[in-house]
PDB file of C-alpha atoms in Angstrom:
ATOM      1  CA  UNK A   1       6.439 -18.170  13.616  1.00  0.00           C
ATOM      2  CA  UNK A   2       2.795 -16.963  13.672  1.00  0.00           C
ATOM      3  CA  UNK A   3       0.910 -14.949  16.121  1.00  0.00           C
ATOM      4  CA  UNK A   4       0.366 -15.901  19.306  1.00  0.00           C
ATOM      5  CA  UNK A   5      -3.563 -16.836  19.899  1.00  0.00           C
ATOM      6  CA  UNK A   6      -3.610 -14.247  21.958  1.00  0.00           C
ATOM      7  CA  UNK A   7      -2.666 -11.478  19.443  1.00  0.00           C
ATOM      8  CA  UNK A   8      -4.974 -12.940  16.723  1.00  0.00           C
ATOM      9  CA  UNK A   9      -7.376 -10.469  16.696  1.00  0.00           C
ATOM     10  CA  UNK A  10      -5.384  -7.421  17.192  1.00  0.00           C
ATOM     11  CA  UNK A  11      -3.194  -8.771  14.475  1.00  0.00           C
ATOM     12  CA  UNK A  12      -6.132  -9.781  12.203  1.00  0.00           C
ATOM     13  CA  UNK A  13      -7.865  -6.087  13.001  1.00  0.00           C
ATOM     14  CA  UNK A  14      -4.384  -4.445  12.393  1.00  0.00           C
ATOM     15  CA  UNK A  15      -3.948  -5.716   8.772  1.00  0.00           C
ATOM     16  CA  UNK A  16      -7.702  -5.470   7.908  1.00  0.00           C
ATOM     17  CA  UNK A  17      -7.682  -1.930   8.641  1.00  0.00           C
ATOM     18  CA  UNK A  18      -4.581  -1.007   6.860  1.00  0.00           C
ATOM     19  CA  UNK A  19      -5.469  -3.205   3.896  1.00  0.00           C
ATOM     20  CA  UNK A  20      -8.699  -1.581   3.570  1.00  0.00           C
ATOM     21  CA  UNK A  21      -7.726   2.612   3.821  1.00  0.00           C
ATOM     22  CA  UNK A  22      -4.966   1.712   2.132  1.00  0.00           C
ATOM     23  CA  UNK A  23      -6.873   0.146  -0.748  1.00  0.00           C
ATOM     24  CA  UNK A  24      -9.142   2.892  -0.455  1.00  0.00           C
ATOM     25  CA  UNK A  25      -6.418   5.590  -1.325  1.00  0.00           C
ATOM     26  CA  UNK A  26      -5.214   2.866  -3.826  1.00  0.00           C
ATOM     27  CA  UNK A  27      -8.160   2.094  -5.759  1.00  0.00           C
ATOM     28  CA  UNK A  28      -8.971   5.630  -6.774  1.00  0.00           C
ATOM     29  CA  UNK A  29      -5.068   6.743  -7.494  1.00  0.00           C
ATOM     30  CA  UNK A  30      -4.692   5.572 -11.148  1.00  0.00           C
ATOM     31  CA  UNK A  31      -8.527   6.031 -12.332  1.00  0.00           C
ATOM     32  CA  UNK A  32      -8.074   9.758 -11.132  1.00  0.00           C
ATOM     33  CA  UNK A  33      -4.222  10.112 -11.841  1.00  0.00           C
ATOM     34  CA  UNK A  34      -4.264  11.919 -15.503  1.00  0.00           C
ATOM     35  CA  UNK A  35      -7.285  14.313 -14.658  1.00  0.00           C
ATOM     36  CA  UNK A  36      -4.987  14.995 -10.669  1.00  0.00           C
ATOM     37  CA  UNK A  37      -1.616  15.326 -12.666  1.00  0.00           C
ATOM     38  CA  UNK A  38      -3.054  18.319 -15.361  1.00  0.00           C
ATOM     39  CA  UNK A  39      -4.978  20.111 -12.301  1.00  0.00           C
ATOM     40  CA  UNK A  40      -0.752  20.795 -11.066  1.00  0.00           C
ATOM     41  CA  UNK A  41      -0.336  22.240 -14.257  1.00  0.00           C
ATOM     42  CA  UNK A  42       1.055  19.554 -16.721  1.00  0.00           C
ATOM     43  CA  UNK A  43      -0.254  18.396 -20.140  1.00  0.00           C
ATOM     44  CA  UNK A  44      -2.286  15.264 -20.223  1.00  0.00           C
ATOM     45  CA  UNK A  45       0.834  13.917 -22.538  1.00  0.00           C
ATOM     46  CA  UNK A  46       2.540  14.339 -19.359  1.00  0.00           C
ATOM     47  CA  UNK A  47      -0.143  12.434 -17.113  1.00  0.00           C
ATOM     48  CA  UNK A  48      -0.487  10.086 -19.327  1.00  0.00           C
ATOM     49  CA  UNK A  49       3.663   9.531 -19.501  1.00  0.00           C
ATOM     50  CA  UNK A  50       3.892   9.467 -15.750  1.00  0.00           C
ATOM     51  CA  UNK A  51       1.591   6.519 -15.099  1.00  0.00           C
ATOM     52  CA  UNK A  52       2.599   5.388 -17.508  1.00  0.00           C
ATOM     53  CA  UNK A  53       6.223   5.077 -15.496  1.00  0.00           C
ATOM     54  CA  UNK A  54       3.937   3.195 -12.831  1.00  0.00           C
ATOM     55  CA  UNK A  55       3.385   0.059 -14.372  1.00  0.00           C
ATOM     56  CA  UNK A  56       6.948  -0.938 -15.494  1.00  0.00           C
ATOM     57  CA  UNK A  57       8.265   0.266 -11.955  1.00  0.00           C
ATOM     58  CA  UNK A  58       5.490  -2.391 -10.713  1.00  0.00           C
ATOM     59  CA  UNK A  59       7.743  -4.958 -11.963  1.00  0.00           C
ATOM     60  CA  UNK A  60      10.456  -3.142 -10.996  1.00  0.00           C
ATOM     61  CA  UNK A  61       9.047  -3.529  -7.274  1.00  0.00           C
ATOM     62  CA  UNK A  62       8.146  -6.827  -7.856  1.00  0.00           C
ATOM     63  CA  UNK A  63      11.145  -8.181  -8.725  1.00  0.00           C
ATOM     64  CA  UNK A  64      13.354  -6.747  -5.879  1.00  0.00           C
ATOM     65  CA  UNK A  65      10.713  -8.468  -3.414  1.00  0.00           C
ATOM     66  CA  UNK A  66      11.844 -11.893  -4.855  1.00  0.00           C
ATOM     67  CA  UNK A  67      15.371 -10.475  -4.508  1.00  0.00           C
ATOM     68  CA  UNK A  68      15.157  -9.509  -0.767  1.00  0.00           C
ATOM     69  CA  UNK A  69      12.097 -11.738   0.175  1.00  0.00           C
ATOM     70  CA  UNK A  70      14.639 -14.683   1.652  1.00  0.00           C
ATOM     71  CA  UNK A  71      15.940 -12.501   4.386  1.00  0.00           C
ATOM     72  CA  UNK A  72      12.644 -10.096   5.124  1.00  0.00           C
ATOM     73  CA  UNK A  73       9.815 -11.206   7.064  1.00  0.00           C
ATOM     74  CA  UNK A  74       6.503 -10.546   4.632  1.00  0.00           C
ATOM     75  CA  UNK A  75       5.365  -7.585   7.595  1.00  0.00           C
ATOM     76  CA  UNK A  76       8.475  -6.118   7.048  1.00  0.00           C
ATOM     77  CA  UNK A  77       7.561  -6.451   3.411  1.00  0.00           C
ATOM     78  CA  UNK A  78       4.643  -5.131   3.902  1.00  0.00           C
ATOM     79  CA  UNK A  79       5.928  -2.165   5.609  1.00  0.00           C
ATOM     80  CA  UNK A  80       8.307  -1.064   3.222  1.00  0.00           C
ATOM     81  CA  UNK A  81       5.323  -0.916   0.553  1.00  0.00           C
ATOM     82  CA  UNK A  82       3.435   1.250   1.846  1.00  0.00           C
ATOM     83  CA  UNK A  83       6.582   3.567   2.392  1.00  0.00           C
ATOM     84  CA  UNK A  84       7.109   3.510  -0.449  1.00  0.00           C
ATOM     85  CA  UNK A  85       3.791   4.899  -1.902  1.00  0.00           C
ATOM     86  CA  UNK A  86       3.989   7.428   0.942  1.00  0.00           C
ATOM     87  CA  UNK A  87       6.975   8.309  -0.217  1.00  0.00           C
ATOM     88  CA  UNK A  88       5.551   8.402  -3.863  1.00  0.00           C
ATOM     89  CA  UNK A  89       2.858  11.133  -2.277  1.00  0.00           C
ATOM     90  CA  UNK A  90       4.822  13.243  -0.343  1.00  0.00           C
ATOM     91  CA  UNK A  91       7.610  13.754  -3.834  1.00  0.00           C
ATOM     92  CA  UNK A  92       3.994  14.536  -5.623  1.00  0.00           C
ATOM     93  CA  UNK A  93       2.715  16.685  -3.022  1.00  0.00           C
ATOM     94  CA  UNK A  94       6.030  19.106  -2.822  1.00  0.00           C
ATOM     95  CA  UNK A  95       7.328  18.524  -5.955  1.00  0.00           C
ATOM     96  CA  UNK A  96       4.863  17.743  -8.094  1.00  0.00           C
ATOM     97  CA  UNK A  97       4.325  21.051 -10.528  1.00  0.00           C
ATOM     98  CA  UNK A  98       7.780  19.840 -11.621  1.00  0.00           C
ATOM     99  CA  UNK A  99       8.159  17.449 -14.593  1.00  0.00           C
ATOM    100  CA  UNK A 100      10.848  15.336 -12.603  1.00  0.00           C
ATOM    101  CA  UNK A 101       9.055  15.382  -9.343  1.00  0.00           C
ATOM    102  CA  UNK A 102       5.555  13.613 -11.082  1.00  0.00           C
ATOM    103  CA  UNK A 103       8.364  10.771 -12.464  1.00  0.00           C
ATOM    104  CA  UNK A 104       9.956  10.310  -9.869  1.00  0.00           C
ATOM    105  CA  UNK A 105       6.682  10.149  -7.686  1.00  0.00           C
ATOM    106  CA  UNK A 106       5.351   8.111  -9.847  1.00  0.00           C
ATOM    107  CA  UNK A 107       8.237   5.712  -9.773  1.00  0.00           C
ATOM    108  CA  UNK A 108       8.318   5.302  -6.022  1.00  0.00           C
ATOM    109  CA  UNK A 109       4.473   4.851  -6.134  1.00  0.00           C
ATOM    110  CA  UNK A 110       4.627   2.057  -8.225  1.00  0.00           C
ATOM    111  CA  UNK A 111       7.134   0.027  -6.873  1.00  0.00           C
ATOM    112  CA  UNK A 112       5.276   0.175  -3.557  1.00  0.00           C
ATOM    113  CA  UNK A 113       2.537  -0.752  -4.962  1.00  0.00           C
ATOM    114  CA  UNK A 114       4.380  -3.694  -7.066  1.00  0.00           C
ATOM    115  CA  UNK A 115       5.860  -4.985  -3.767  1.00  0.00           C
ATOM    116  CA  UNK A 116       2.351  -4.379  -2.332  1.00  0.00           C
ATOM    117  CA  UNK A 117       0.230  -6.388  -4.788  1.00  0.00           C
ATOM    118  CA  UNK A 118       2.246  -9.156  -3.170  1.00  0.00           C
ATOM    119  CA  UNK A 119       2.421  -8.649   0.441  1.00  0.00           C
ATOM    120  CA  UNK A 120      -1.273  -8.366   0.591  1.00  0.00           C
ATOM    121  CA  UNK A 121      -1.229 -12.293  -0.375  1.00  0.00           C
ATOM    122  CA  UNK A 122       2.124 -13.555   2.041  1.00  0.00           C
ATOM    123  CA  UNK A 123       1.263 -11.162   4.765  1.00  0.00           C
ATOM    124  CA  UNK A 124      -2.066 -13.376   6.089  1.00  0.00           C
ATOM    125  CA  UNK A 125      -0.198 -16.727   5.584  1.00  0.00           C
ATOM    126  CA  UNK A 126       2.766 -15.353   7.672  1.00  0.00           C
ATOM    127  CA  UNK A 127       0.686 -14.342  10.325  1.00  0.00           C
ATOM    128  CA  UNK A 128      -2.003 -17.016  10.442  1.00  0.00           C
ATOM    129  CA  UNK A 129      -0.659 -19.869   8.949  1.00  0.00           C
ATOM    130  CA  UNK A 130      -2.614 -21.850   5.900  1.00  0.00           C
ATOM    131  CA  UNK A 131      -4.827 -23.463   7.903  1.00  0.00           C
ATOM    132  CA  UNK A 132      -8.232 -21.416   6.695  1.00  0.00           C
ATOM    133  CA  UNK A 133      -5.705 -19.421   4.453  1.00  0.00           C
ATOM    134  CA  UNK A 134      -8.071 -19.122   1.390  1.00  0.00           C
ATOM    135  CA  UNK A 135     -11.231 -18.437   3.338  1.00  0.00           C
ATOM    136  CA  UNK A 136      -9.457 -15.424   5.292  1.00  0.00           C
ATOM    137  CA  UNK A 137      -8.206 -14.266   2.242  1.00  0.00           C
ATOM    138  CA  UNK A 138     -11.594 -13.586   0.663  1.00  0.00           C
ATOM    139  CA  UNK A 139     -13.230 -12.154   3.284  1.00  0.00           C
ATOM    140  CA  UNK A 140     -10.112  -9.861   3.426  1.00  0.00           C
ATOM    141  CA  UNK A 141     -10.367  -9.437  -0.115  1.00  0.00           C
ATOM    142  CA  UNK A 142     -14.328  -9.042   0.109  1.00  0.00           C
ATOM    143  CA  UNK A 143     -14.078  -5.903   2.687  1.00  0.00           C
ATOM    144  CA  UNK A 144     -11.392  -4.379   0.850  1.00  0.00           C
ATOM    145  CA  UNK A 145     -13.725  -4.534  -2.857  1.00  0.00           C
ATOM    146  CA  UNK A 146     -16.527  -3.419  -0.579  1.00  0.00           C
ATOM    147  CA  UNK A 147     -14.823  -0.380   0.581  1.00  0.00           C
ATOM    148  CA  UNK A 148     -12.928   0.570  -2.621  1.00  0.00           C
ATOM    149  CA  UNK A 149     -15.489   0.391  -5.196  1.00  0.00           C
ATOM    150  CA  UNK A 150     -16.552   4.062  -3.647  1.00  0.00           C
ATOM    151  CA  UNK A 151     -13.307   5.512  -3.387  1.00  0.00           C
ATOM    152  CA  UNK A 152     -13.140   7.104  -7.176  1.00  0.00           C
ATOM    153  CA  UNK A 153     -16.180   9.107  -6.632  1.00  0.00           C
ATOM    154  CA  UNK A 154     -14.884  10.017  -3.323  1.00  0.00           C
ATOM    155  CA  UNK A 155     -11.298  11.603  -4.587  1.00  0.00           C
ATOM    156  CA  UNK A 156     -13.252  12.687  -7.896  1.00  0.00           C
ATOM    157  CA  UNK A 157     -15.341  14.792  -5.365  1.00  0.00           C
ATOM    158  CA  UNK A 158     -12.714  16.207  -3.667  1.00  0.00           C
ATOM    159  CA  UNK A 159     -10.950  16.942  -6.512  1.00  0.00           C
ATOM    160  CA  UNK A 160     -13.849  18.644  -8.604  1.00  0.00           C
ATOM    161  CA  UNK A 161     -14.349  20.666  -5.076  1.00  0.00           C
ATOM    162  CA  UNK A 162     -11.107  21.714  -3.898  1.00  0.00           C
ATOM    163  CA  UNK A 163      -8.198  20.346  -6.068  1.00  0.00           C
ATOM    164  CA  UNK A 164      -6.082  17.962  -7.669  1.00  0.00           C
ATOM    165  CA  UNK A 165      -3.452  18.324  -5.325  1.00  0.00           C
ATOM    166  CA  UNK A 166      -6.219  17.682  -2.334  1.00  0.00           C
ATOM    167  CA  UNK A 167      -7.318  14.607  -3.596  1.00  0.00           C
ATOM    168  CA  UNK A 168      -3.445  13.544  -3.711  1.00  0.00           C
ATOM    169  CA  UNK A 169      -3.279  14.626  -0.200  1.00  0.00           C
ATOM    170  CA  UNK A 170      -6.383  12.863   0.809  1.00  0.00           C
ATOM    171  CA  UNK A 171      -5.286   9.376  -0.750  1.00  0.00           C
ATOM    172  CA  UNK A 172      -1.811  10.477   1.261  1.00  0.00           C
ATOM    173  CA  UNK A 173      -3.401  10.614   4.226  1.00  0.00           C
ATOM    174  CA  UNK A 174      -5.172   7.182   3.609  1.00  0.00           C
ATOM    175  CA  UNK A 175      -1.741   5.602   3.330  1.00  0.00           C
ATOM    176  CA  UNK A 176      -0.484   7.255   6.604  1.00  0.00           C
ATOM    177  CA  UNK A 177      -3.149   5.912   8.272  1.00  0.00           C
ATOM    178  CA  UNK A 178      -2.875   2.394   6.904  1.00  0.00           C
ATOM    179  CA  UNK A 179       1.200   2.697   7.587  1.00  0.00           C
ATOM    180  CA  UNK A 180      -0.136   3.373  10.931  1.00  0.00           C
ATOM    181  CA  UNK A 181      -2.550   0.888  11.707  1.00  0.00           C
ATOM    182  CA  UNK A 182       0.223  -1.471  10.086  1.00  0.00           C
ATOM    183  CA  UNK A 183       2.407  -0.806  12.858  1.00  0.00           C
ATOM    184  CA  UNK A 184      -0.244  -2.395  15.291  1.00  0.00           C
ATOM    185  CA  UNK A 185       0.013  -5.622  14.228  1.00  0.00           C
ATOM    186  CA  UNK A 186       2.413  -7.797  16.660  1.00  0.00           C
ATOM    187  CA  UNK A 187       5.079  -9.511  15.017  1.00  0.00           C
ATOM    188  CA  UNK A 188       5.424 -12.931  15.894  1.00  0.00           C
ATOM    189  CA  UNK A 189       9.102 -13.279  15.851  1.00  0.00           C
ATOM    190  CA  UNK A 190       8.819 -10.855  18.737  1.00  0.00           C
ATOM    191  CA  UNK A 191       6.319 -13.025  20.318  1.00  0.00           C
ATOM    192  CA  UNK A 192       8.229 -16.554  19.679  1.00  0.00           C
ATOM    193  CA  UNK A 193      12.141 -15.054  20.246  1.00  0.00           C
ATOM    194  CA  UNK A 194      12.567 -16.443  16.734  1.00  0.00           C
ATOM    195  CA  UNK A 195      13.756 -15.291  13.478  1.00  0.00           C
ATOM    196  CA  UNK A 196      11.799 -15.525  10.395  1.00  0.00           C
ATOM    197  CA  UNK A 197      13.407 -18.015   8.160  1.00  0.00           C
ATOM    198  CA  UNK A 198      11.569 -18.720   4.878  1.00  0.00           C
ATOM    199  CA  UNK A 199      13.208 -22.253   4.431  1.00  0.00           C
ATOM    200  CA  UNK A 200      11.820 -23.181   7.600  1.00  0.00           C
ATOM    201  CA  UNK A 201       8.227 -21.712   6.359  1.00  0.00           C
ATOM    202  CA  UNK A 202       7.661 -23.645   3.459  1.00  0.00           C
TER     203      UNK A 202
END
């Protein structure tokens, strides 16, 4: 099921948006993550350990989408990946000046963002079908490059100004708000009384 013509553009405006703040908060995360972690009080062996833990849980992430992909519709998907990071934020944000709390942050982070990486690529063809599949996809891609290429200096700012922990809470916030605007995009199986069924898809 796609979305109905006449949710196109909300739908299309609704994943833009979220793609783009939440790429923001995402593209300034791991260039600012070591520097963040030692401003809550931990040794850059420790930064460095902890995303470190990102990567592998990346995989970790992307393997349970294969796992659960057959039965979830990518927006679902989708959803669940950016809790996840949110997740991630809030564990650093109240629990971070512990050693287990930055691990295990940094563990829910990255499978988020694993399962992420590849809703940001079914999520379009889902909703919009393939026809003009690779052309939306770049200018998707496009806006969210455009917008991201400024968020380090952003965070660094905030963080040179205020804190380490404020810059975590800022790129938190950027994720809410993507979560949010995430939530505004119609689901088509709503739309179409159908249920998503990826045999059917292909």
């Amino acid at each position: 099921a796609l979305v109905a013509k006449q949710h196109r553009k909300k739908a299309l405006f609704g994943m833009l948006a979220s793609f783009i703040v939440g790429g923001f908060a995402v593209g300034a995360l791991m260039t600012l993550w070591v520097t963040n972690i030692q401003d809550l009080g931990h040794t850059a062996a420790l930064a460095a350990l902890a995303g470190g833990v990102i990567g592998p849980f990346k995989t970790v992430g992307r393997f349970a989408e294969m796992l659960i992909s057959k039965n979830l519709y990518p927006l679902v998907t989708y959803h669940l990946s950016v809790a996840l990071m949110v997740a991630g934020l809030v564990i650093l944000l109240s629990f971070g000046f512990t050693v287990w709390g930055v691990l295990l942050a940094a563990a829910f982070y990255g499978m988020g963002d694993g399962i992420k990486t590849i809703a940001n690529g079914t999520l379009p063809l889902a909703l919009f079908g393939g026809e003009g599949y690779g052309k939306l996809l770049g200018w998707v891609n496009m806006a969210k490059g455009a917008f991201s290429a400024s968020s380090p200096f952003v965070f660094a700012w905030i963080t040179e100004t205020y804190s380490g922990w404020w810059s975590f809470a800022a790129m938190f916030g950027c994720l809410v708000i993507a979560g949010i605007f995430a939530f505004l995009i119609p689901d088509p199986r709503k739309q179409s009384g159908t249920t998503f069924n990826i045999k059917k898809s292909a």
